Amino acid sequence: MKVLADILYTVRLRAVNGDSNAPVSSVQIDSRKVEAGALFVAVKGTASDGHAFIPKAVGLGATAIVCETLPSELKEGVTYVQVEDSAEAAGIIAHNFYGQPSGRMKLVGVTGTNGKTTIATLLYKLFNGLGYTCGLVSTVENVIDGEVIPSTHTTPDAVSLNALLGLMADRGCTHVFMEVSSHAVHQRRIAGLHFAGALFSNITHDHLDYHKTFDEYIKAKKAFFDGLSADAFAITNADDKRGAVMLQNTAANKLSYSLRTVADFKGKILENALTGLVMTVNEQEVHFRLIGEFNAYNLLAVYGAAVSLGEDKQEVLQVLSNLTGAEGRFDYLVSAKGRVLGIVDYAHTPDALVNVLSTIKKLRKGHEQIITVVGCGGDRDKTKRPIMGEVACTHSDKVIFTSDNPRSEDPLQILADMEEGLSSAARRKFVSIPDRKQAIKTAVSMAGPEDILLIAGKGHEKYQDVKGVKQHFDDKEVLQEMFELLDK
């Protein structure tokens, strides 16, 4: 049980109506979770306004309400706290309620369009290998010292996030590595957290369904760095043309990594093959198990963060050289008899798809076909659909457009959007098969010896979202099943 006045520390208050020393048993932003003694924060969301649920929260026993606009009727015995920004207040209040967990650990955030999951996961694995007790908050999974907790969002809501960080701190995590999405920054889910450091991977076309313009998307990413303190580090990708923009207003120590220009953490690829990457990192030659130029960037970011956190350079490279990446990120398997190479990757943006297909091209030894299975998610940024279709056809020999997570949309309309604007050359390369399992089966049947299949878009996901129902679906599982049929 906490005292209201204590958990309002540093919140921008406008007025307090009632007992500021009222006891608080929990903090909630979902009125359905309110119980006796709870504090309910009325947050204005994209789908609904929490202010509409204040009467419900009071009826369920909330003893304190935090809001931007006071309700017309104030119930006796309930404390009403009026704030400037309830979304920001929710983050700060949750951080205070759970004992300010980010101050009890070194919290490092990773943002960017592509690479967040791999960088955060590699950092988690690296610091585990260095002997630390660590936590991971990622799209794929949340992990506390080896214990996996399922993940539903790139960055959880403010209350869930602070509860998770509080648990990590209580269990002795000294370092926590977290993906920070543009949505989380814009919705103030990370308000109140103290970051020891932040990394920027890259920024490309994505999430315009939410941010509306690319400029707004960039501003959301940049706001994360703008909020860093002087004792933190900020590491950016110097090869991304907007990398320097991220650091313009930050008070943190500014650092960079690069494959192409002068940087604090400089890399050069010497060899890129299925056996891994051979590259120099600040003039030190290292063999890594990861594949592709995009992973060379991820490795440099991880190395930079580890050195910035005070770790020994040689020990970092030694441990890093033995690590594998995140599930569903360039995951590959080979059919026993057909010798067909299958790759499952989460690539769901045009730039990510280009990166993966470019890497695959470099792995070809001769005239192997590249066959790509790709779709686009429903209820998401529609403007990238034709670009995804064109990218797949431009960089592949054969392409199958199929369903990703159609959600509430008609899968056939999504496929039609992907086909829109295709060049005549691209149109000769593709077929549309709405059923994803059938699409993967068809791709396998089209493949000859040594050909390379890319199953793109879903990666680690173990479901397909159709009309609000999540049905079990695992790209790698289906690909393995089809390879077994091929090998019979």
Coordinates of C-alpha atoms in Angstrom, one line a residue:
M1 CA 0.0 0.0 0.0
K2 CA 1.4 3.4 -1.0
V3 CA 0.4 6.9 -0.1
L4 CA -1.1 9.1 -2.9
A5 CA 1.2 12.1 -2.2
D6 CA 4.3 9.9 -2.6
I7 CA 3.3 8.5 -5.9
L8 CA 2.5 11.9 -7.3
Y9 CA 6.1 12.9 -7.0
T10 CA 7.2 15.0 -10.0
V11 CA 3.8 14.8 -11.7
R12 CA 2.7 18.1 -13.2
L13 CA -0.3 18.9 -11.1
R14 CA -3.1 21.4 -11.6
A15 CA -5.2 20.7 -8.6
V16 CA -5.9 18.1 -5.9
N17 CA -9.4 17.7 -4.6
G18 CA -9.6 15.5 -1.5
D19 CA -7.1 13.7 0.7
S20 CA -3.6 13.7 -0.7
N21 CA -2.6 11.1 1.9
A22 CA -5.2 8.5 0.7
P23 CA -3.8 5.0 0.6
V24 CA -3.4 3.4 -2.9
S25 CA -3.4 -0.3 -3.4
S26 CA -2.8 -0.4 -7.2
V27 CA -2.5 1.9 -10.3
Q28 CA -4.8 1.2 -13.2
I29 CA -5.4 2.8 -16.7
D30 CA -8.0 0.1 -17.6
S31 CA -11.2 0.7 -15.6
R32 CA -12.0 -3.1 -15.9
K33 CA -9.1 -3.8 -13.6
V34 CA -10.1 -1.4 -10.9
E35 CA -10.6 -2.8 -7.4
A36 CA -11.1 -1.3 -4.0
G37 CA -8.3 1.1 -3.1
A38 CA -7.1 1.6 -6.7
L39 CA -5.9 4.8 -8.3
F40 CA -7.4 5.1 -11.8
V41 CA -5.7 7.3 -14.4
A42 CA -8.0 8.5 -17.1
V43 CA -5.9 8.5 -20.3
K44 CA -7.1 9.8 -23.6
G45 CA -6.3 6.9 -26.0
T46 CA -6.6 6.5 -29.8
A47 CA -9.7 4.4 -29.5
S48 CA -11.4 5.7 -26.4
D49 CA -11.1 8.4 -23.7
G50 CA -10.5 7.1 -20.2
H51 CA -12.4 10.1 -18.8
A52 CA -15.6 8.4 -19.9
F53 CA -14.9 5.5 -17.5
I54 CA -14.3 7.6 -14.3
P55 CA -17.8 6.8 -13.0
K56 CA -17.3 3.1 -13.5
A57 CA -13.9 3.2 -11.8
V58 CA -15.4 5.1 -8.8
G59 CA -18.2 2.5 -8.7
L60 CA -15.7 -0.3 -8.5
G61 CA -14.0 1.2 -5.5
A62 CA -11.3 3.5 -6.8
T63 CA -10.1 5.9 -4.0
A64 CA -8.2 8.3 -6.3
I65 CA -8.8 9.5 -9.8
V66 CA -6.2 11.2 -12.0
C67 CA -7.6 13.1 -14.9
E68 CA -7.1 16.2 -17.2
T69 CA -10.7 17.3 -16.9
L70 CA -12.6 16.9 -13.6
P71 CA -16.0 15.2 -13.8
S72 CA -19.1 17.2 -13.1
E73 CA -19.9 15.2 -10.0
L74 CA -17.2 14.5 -7.4
K75 CA -17.9 11.6 -5.0
E76 CA -17.2 12.2 -1.4
G77 CA -14.3 10.1 -0.1
V78 CA -12.6 10.0 -3.5
T79 CA -9.6 12.1 -4.2
Y80 CA -9.5 13.8 -7.7
V81 CA -6.2 14.8 -9.1
Q82 CA -6.2 17.2 -12.1
V83 CA -3.0 17.0 -14.2
E84 CA -1.6 18.7 -17.3
D85 CA -1.1 15.4 -19.2
S86 CA -2.7 12.2 -17.9
A87 CA -0.7 9.9 -20.2
E88 CA 2.6 11.4 -18.9
A89 CA 1.2 11.2 -15.4
A90 CA 0.4 7.5 -15.8
G91 CA 4.0 6.8 -16.5
I92 CA 5.4 8.8 -13.7
I93 CA 2.8 7.5 -11.2
A94 CA 3.4 3.9 -12.2
H95 CA 7.2 4.4 -11.9
N96 CA 6.8 5.9 -8.4
F97 CA 4.3 3.2 -7.3
Y98 CA 6.7 0.3 -8.3
G99 CA 9.6 1.9 -6.5
Q100 CA 11.3 3.8 -9.4
P101 CA 12.7 0.6 -10.9
S102 CA 14.7 2.2 -13.7
G103 CA 16.8 3.9 -11.0
R104 CA 17.8 0.5 -9.6
M105 CA 19.3 -0.8 -12.9
K106 CA 21.0 0.3 -16.1
L107 CA 18.1 0.6 -18.5
V108 CA 19.0 0.8 -22.2
G109 CA 16.4 1.6 -24.9
V110 CA 16.6 0.7 -28.6
T111 CA 14.6 2.5 -31.2
G112 CA 14.4 2.6 -35.0
T113 CA 12.3 1.0 -37.7
N114 CA 14.3 -2.1 -38.2
G115 CA 16.8 -4.0 -35.9
K116 CA 15.3 -3.1 -32.5
T117 CA 14.5 -6.7 -31.6
T118 CA 17.9 -8.1 -32.7
I119 CA 19.9 -5.4 -31.0
A120 CA 18.0 -5.7 -27.7
T121 CA 18.1 -9.5 -27.8
L122 CA 21.9 -9.5 -28.5
L123 CA 22.5 -7.1 -25.7
Y124 CA 20.5 -9.3 -23.3
K125 CA 22.5 -12.4 -24.4
L126 CA 25.8 -10.6 -24.3
F127 CA 25.4 -9.3 -20.8
N128 CA 24.2 -12.7 -19.6
G129 CA 27.4 -14.1 -21.1
L130 CA 29.3 -11.5 -19.3
G131 CA 27.9 -12.7 -16.0
Y132 CA 25.1 -10.2 -15.3
T133 CA 21.5 -10.8 -14.2
C134 CA 19.5 -9.2 -17.0
G135 CA 16.1 -8.4 -18.3
L136 CA 14.7 -8.1 -21.8
V137 CA 11.6 -6.2 -23.0
S138 CA 11.0 -7.0 -26.7
T139 CA 8.5 -7.7 -29.4
V140 CA 9.3 -11.4 -29.3
E141 CA 9.4 -12.0 -25.6
N142 CA 10.0 -10.4 -22.2
V143 CA 12.7 -12.3 -20.2
I144 CA 13.8 -12.0 -16.5
D145 CA 17.1 -13.8 -15.9
G146 CA 16.2 -16.6 -18.3
E147 CA 12.4 -16.8 -17.5
V148 CA 10.3 -16.1 -20.5
I149 CA 7.2 -14.0 -20.2
P150 CA 5.0 -13.7 -23.4
S151 CA 5.0 -10.3 -25.1
T152 CA 2.0 -8.6 -26.7
H153 CA 3.4 -5.2 -27.6
T154 CA 6.8 -3.8 -28.6
T155 CA 6.6 -1.6 -25.5
P156 CA 3.9 -2.4 -22.9
D157 CA 1.6 0.2 -21.4
A158 CA 3.0 2.4 -18.7
V159 CA 1.6 0.4 -15.8
S160 CA 2.5 -3.0 -17.2
L161 CA 5.9 -1.8 -18.1
N162 CA 6.7 -0.4 -14.7
A163 CA 5.3 -3.5 -13.0
L164 CA 7.6 -5.6 -15.2
L165 CA 10.6 -3.4 -14.5
G166 CA 9.8 -3.5 -10.8
L167 CA 9.8 -7.3 -10.9
M168 CA 13.1 -7.3 -12.8
A169 CA 14.7 -4.9 -10.2
D170 CA 13.3 -7.0 -7.3
R171 CA 14.9 -10.1 -8.8
G172 CA 18.3 -8.5 -9.1
C173 CA 18.5 -7.5 -12.7
T174 CA 21.4 -5.0 -13.0
H175 CA 20.8 -4.4 -16.7
V176 CA 17.6 -4.3 -18.8
F177 CA 17.4 -3.9 -22.5
M178 CA 14.2 -2.6 -24.0
E179 CA 12.7 -2.0 -27.4
V180 CA 11.2 1.5 -27.5
S181 CA 8.6 2.0 -30.2
S182 CA 7.5 5.3 -31.7
H183 CA 4.0 4.6 -30.4
A184 CA 5.4 4.2 -26.9
V185 CA 7.2 7.5 -27.1
H186 CA 4.2 9.4 -28.5
Q187 CA 1.8 7.9 -26.0
R188 CA 4.2 8.7 -23.1
R189 CA 4.4 5.1 -22.0
I190 CA 8.1 5.6 -21.1
A191 CA 7.4 8.8 -19.1
G192 CA 9.3 8.8 -15.7
L193 CA 11.9 6.2 -16.7
H194 CA 15.6 6.9 -16.4
F195 CA 17.6 5.5 -19.3
A196 CA 21.3 4.8 -18.9
G197 CA 21.5 4.9 -22.7
A198 CA 19.7 4.8 -26.0
L199 CA 20.5 3.4 -29.5
F200 CA 19.1 4.4 -32.9
S201 CA 19.2 1.8 -35.7
N202 CA 17.6 3.4 -38.7
I203 CA 14.3 5.0 -39.8
T204 CA 12.3 4.0 -42.9
H205 CA 8.7 4.0 -44.1
D206 CA 6.4 2.5 -41.4
H207 CA 3.5 3.3 -39.0
L208 CA 2.1 6.1 -41.1
D209 CA -1.3 4.7 -40.3
Y210 CA -0.7 6.1 -36.8
H211 CA 1.8 9.0 -37.2
K212 CA 0.1 10.2 -40.5
T213 CA 3.3 11.8 -41.8
F214 CA 6.9 10.6 -42.0
D215 CA 8.0 13.8 -40.3
E216 CA 5.8 13.0 -37.3
Y217 CA 7.2 9.5 -37.2
I218 CA 10.8 10.9 -37.1
K219 CA 9.8 13.4 -34.3
A220 CA 8.4 10.5 -32.2
K221 CA 11.7 8.7 -32.4
K222 CA 13.7 11.8 -31.8
A223 CA 11.7 12.7 -28.7
F224 CA 13.2 9.6 -27.0
F225 CA 16.7 11.0 -27.3
D226 CA 15.6 14.5 -26.4
G227 CA 14.5 13.2 -23.0
L228 CA 17.8 11.6 -22.1
S229 CA 19.8 13.0 -19.2
A230 CA 23.4 14.2 -19.3
D231 CA 24.7 11.0 -17.6
A232 CA 23.3 8.8 -20.3
F233 CA 24.8 7.8 -23.7
A234 CA 23.1 8.2 -27.1
I235 CA 24.4 6.0 -30.0
T236 CA 23.3 6.6 -33.5
N237 CA 23.8 5.0 -36.9
A238 CA 26.0 7.5 -38.8
D239 CA 25.1 5.8 -42.1
D240 CA 21.4 6.6 -41.8
K241 CA 20.8 10.1 -43.2
R242 CA 18.6 10.9 -40.2
G243 CA 21.0 9.4 -37.6
A244 CA 22.5 12.8 -36.7
V245 CA 19.0 14.3 -36.4
M246 CA 18.3 12.0 -33.4
L247 CA 21.2 13.6 -31.5
Q248 CA 20.5 17.3 -32.2
N249 CA 18.9 18.2 -28.9
T250 CA 20.0 15.5 -26.5
A251 CA 22.0 16.2 -23.4
A252 CA 23.4 12.7 -23.5
N253 CA 27.0 11.7 -24.5
K254 CA 26.8 11.5 -28.4
L255 CA 28.4 8.5 -30.1
S256 CA 28.0 6.8 -33.5
Y257 CA 28.6 3.6 -35.4
S258 CA 29.2 3.0 -39.1
L259 CA 30.3 0.7 -41.9
R260 CA 30.9 3.6 -44.4
T261 CA 32.2 6.7 -42.6
V262 CA 34.2 7.8 -39.6
A263 CA 32.5 6.8 -36.3
D264 CA 33.3 5.9 -32.7
F265 CA 32.5 2.3 -33.5
K266 CA 33.7 1.5 -37.0
G267 CA 33.1 -1.7 -38.8
K268 CA 34.2 -3.2 -42.2
I269 CA 32.8 -6.5 -43.7
L270 CA 35.5 -8.8 -44.9
E271 CA 33.3 -11.9 -45.6
N272 CA 29.6 -12.5 -45.6
A273 CA 28.4 -16.1 -46.0
L274 CA 26.0 -18.7 -44.5
T275 CA 28.8 -19.5 -42.1
G276 CA 28.6 -16.0 -40.7
L277 CA 30.2 -12.6 -40.9
V278 CA 33.9 -11.8 -40.8
M279 CA 34.4 -8.1 -40.1
T280 CA 36.7 -5.7 -38.4
V281 CA 35.4 -3.8 -35.4
N282 CA 37.6 -0.8 -34.6
E283 CA 40.4 -2.6 -36.5
Q284 CA 39.9 -5.9 -34.6
E285 CA 39.1 -8.8 -36.9
V286 CA 36.2 -11.0 -35.6
H287 CA 34.1 -13.8 -36.9
F288 CA 30.4 -13.6 -36.0
R289 CA 27.7 -16.2 -36.4
L290 CA 25.2 -13.7 -37.7
I291 CA 24.7 -13.1 -41.4
G292 CA 24.2 -10.0 -43.6
E293 CA 25.1 -6.3 -43.7
F294 CA 22.1 -5.4 -41.6
N295 CA 23.4 -7.6 -38.8
A296 CA 26.8 -6.0 -39.1
Y297 CA 25.1 -2.8 -38.1
N298 CA 23.3 -4.5 -35.3
L299 CA 26.6 -5.9 -34.0
L300 CA 28.3 -2.5 -34.1
A301 CA 25.4 -1.0 -32.1
V302 CA 25.6 -3.7 -29.5
Y303 CA 29.4 -3.4 -29.2
G304 CA 29.0 0.4 -28.8
A305 CA 26.5 0.1 -26.1
A306 CA 28.5 -2.5 -24.2
V307 CA 31.7 -0.4 -24.3
S308 CA 29.6 2.7 -23.3
L309 CA 28.4 0.7 -20.3
G310 CA 32.0 0.2 -19.2
E311 CA 32.7 -3.4 -20.4
D312 CA 36.0 -4.7 -21.6
K313 CA 36.3 -4.4 -25.4
Q314 CA 38.1 -7.8 -25.9
E315 CA 35.7 -9.7 -23.7
V316 CA 32.7 -8.1 -25.4
L317 CA 33.9 -9.2 -28.8
Q318 CA 34.7 -12.7 -27.6
V319 CA 31.2 -13.3 -26.2
L320 CA 29.5 -11.5 -29.0
S321 CA 31.2 -13.7 -31.6
N322 CA 29.4 -16.8 -30.4
L323 CA 25.9 -15.3 -30.2
T324 CA 22.9 -16.0 -32.4
G325 CA 20.1 -13.5 -33.1
A326 CA 16.5 -13.2 -32.2
E327 CA 13.9 -15.8 -33.2
G328 CA 12.3 -15.1 -36.6
R329 CA 15.2 -12.8 -37.7
F330 CA 16.9 -14.5 -40.6
D331 CA 16.0 -17.9 -39.2
Y332 CA 16.9 -20.5 -41.8
L333 CA 16.7 -24.3 -42.4
V334 CA 17.7 -26.5 -45.3
S335 CA 15.7 -29.4 -46.7
A336 CA 17.6 -32.7 -46.4
K337 CA 17.3 -34.0 -50.0
G338 CA 16.2 -31.0 -52.0
R339 CA 18.9 -28.8 -50.5
V340 CA 16.5 -25.9 -50.6
L341 CA 17.4 -23.1 -48.2
G342 CA 14.4 -21.7 -46.4
I343 CA 14.6 -18.4 -44.5
V344 CA 11.9 -17.0 -42.1
D345 CA 12.2 -13.3 -41.4
Y346 CA 10.1 -10.7 -39.7
A347 CA 10.7 -8.2 -42.5
H348 CA 7.5 -6.2 -42.8
T349 CA 8.6 -2.9 -44.1
P350 CA 10.0 -2.1 -47.6
D351 CA 13.5 -1.3 -46.2
A352 CA 13.7 -4.5 -44.1
L353 CA 12.6 -6.5 -47.1
V354 CA 15.3 -4.9 -49.3
N355 CA 17.9 -5.6 -46.6
V356 CA 17.0 -9.3 -46.3
L357 CA 16.7 -9.9 -50.1
S358 CA 20.0 -8.1 -50.7
T359 CA 21.7 -10.3 -48.1
I360 CA 20.2 -13.4 -49.8
K361 CA 21.5 -12.3 -53.2
K362 CA 25.0 -12.1 -51.8
L363 CA 24.6 -15.7 -50.4
R364 CA 24.0 -17.0 -53.9
K365 CA 26.8 -19.0 -55.4
G366 CA 25.4 -19.3 -58.9
H367 CA 22.0 -19.1 -60.5
E368 CA 19.8 -20.2 -57.6
Q369 CA 16.3 -18.8 -57.7
I370 CA 15.0 -16.5 -55.0
I371 CA 11.4 -17.3 -54.3
T372 CA 9.7 -14.9 -51.9
V373 CA 6.4 -15.3 -50.0
V374 CA 5.2 -12.0 -48.6
G375 CA 2.1 -10.2 -47.4
C376 CA 1.0 -7.0 -45.6
G377 CA -0.9 -6.6 -42.3
G378 CA -4.5 -5.5 -42.2
D379 CA -5.6 -2.3 -40.4
R380 CA -2.0 -0.9 -40.7
D381 CA -0.2 1.5 -43.0
K382 CA -1.8 1.0 -46.5
T383 CA 0.7 3.2 -48.3
K384 CA 3.5 0.7 -48.0
R385 CA 1.6 -2.2 -49.6
P386 CA 2.4 -1.4 -53.3
I387 CA 6.0 -0.6 -52.3
M388 CA 6.3 -4.0 -50.5
G389 CA 4.9 -5.7 -53.7
E390 CA 7.3 -3.9 -56.0
V391 CA 10.3 -4.5 -53.7
A392 CA 9.6 -8.3 -53.5
C393 CA 9.2 -8.5 -57.3
T394 CA 12.3 -6.4 -58.1
H395 CA 14.6 -8.4 -55.9
S396 CA 13.2 -12.0 -56.4
D397 CA 12.9 -14.4 -59.3
K398 CA 9.4 -15.5 -58.2
V399 CA 7.0 -14.0 -55.7
I400 CA 3.8 -15.2 -54.0
F401 CA 1.6 -12.5 -52.4
T402 CA -0.3 -13.9 -49.5
S403 CA -2.1 -13.1 -46.2
D404 CA -0.1 -11.8 -43.3
N405 CA -2.4 -10.8 -40.4
P406 CA -5.4 -9.5 -42.3
R407 CA -7.2 -8.6 -39.0
S408 CA -10.5 -6.9 -39.9
E409 CA -9.7 -6.3 -43.6
D410 CA -10.5 -8.5 -46.6
P411 CA -7.3 -10.4 -47.5
L412 CA -8.1 -10.1 -51.2
Q413 CA -8.2 -6.3 -50.9
I414 CA -4.8 -6.2 -49.2
L415 CA -3.4 -8.3 -52.0
A416 CA -5.0 -6.0 -54.6
D417 CA -3.3 -3.1 -52.8
M418 CA 0.1 -4.8 -53.1
E419 CA -0.5 -5.4 -56.8
E420 CA -1.3 -1.8 -57.5
G421 CA 1.3 0.1 -59.4
L422 CA 3.5 -3.0 -60.2
S423 CA 5.5 -2.6 -63.4
S424 CA 4.8 -5.0 -66.3
A425 CA 8.1 -6.8 -65.5
A426 CA 7.0 -7.3 -61.9
R427 CA 3.6 -8.6 -62.9
R428 CA 5.2 -11.5 -64.8
K429 CA 6.9 -12.7 -61.6
F430 CA 4.1 -13.0 -59.1
V431 CA 1.0 -15.0 -58.2
S432 CA -1.5 -14.3 -55.4
I433 CA -2.5 -17.1 -53.0
P434 CA -4.5 -15.8 -50.0
D435 CA -4.1 -18.9 -47.9
R436 CA -0.7 -18.5 -46.3
K437 CA -0.1 -22.2 -45.7
Q438 CA -0.9 -23.0 -49.3
A439 CA 1.3 -20.1 -50.4
I440 CA 4.3 -21.6 -48.5
K441 CA 3.5 -25.1 -49.9
T442 CA 3.4 -23.7 -53.4
A443 CA 6.7 -21.9 -53.0
V444 CA 8.4 -25.1 -51.8
S445 CA 6.9 -27.0 -54.8
M446 CA 8.3 -24.3 -57.2
A447 CA 11.8 -24.6 -55.7
G448 CA 14.6 -26.6 -57.3
P449 CA 17.9 -27.8 -55.7
E450 CA 19.8 -25.0 -54.0
D451 CA 17.0 -22.5 -54.5
I452 CA 16.4 -20.0 -51.7
L453 CA 12.9 -19.4 -50.2
L454 CA 12.1 -16.3 -48.1
I455 CA 9.0 -16.4 -46.0
A456 CA 8.7 -12.7 -44.9
G457 CA 6.5 -10.6 -42.6
K458 CA 5.6 -12.7 -39.5
G459 CA 9.0 -14.1 -38.3
H460 CA 8.6 -15.1 -34.6
E461 CA 4.8 -14.8 -34.5
K462 CA 2.9 -18.0 -33.7
Y463 CA -0.5 -16.9 -34.8
Q464 CA -2.5 -15.3 -37.7
D465 CA -5.0 -12.6 -36.8
V466 CA -8.2 -13.1 -38.9
K467 CA -11.3 -11.1 -38.1
G468 CA -10.2 -10.6 -34.5
V469 CA -9.4 -14.3 -33.9
K470 CA -5.8 -15.3 -33.4
Q471 CA -5.3 -18.8 -35.0
H472 CA -2.2 -20.8 -34.5
F473 CA 0.2 -20.3 -37.4
D474 CA 4.0 -20.5 -37.3
D475 CA 5.9 -19.9 -40.6
K476 CA 8.9 -21.9 -39.6
E477 CA 6.7 -24.8 -38.5
V478 CA 4.8 -24.8 -41.8
L479 CA 8.1 -24.5 -43.8
Q480 CA 9.6 -27.5 -41.9
E481 CA 6.4 -29.5 -42.6
M482 CA 6.6 -28.8 -46.3
F483 CA 10.3 -29.6 -46.4
E484 CA 9.6 -33.0 -44.8
L485 CA 7.0 -33.7 -47.5
L486 CA 9.5 -32.5 -50.2
D487 CA 12.2 -34.9 -48.8
K488 CA 10.0 -38.0 -48.8

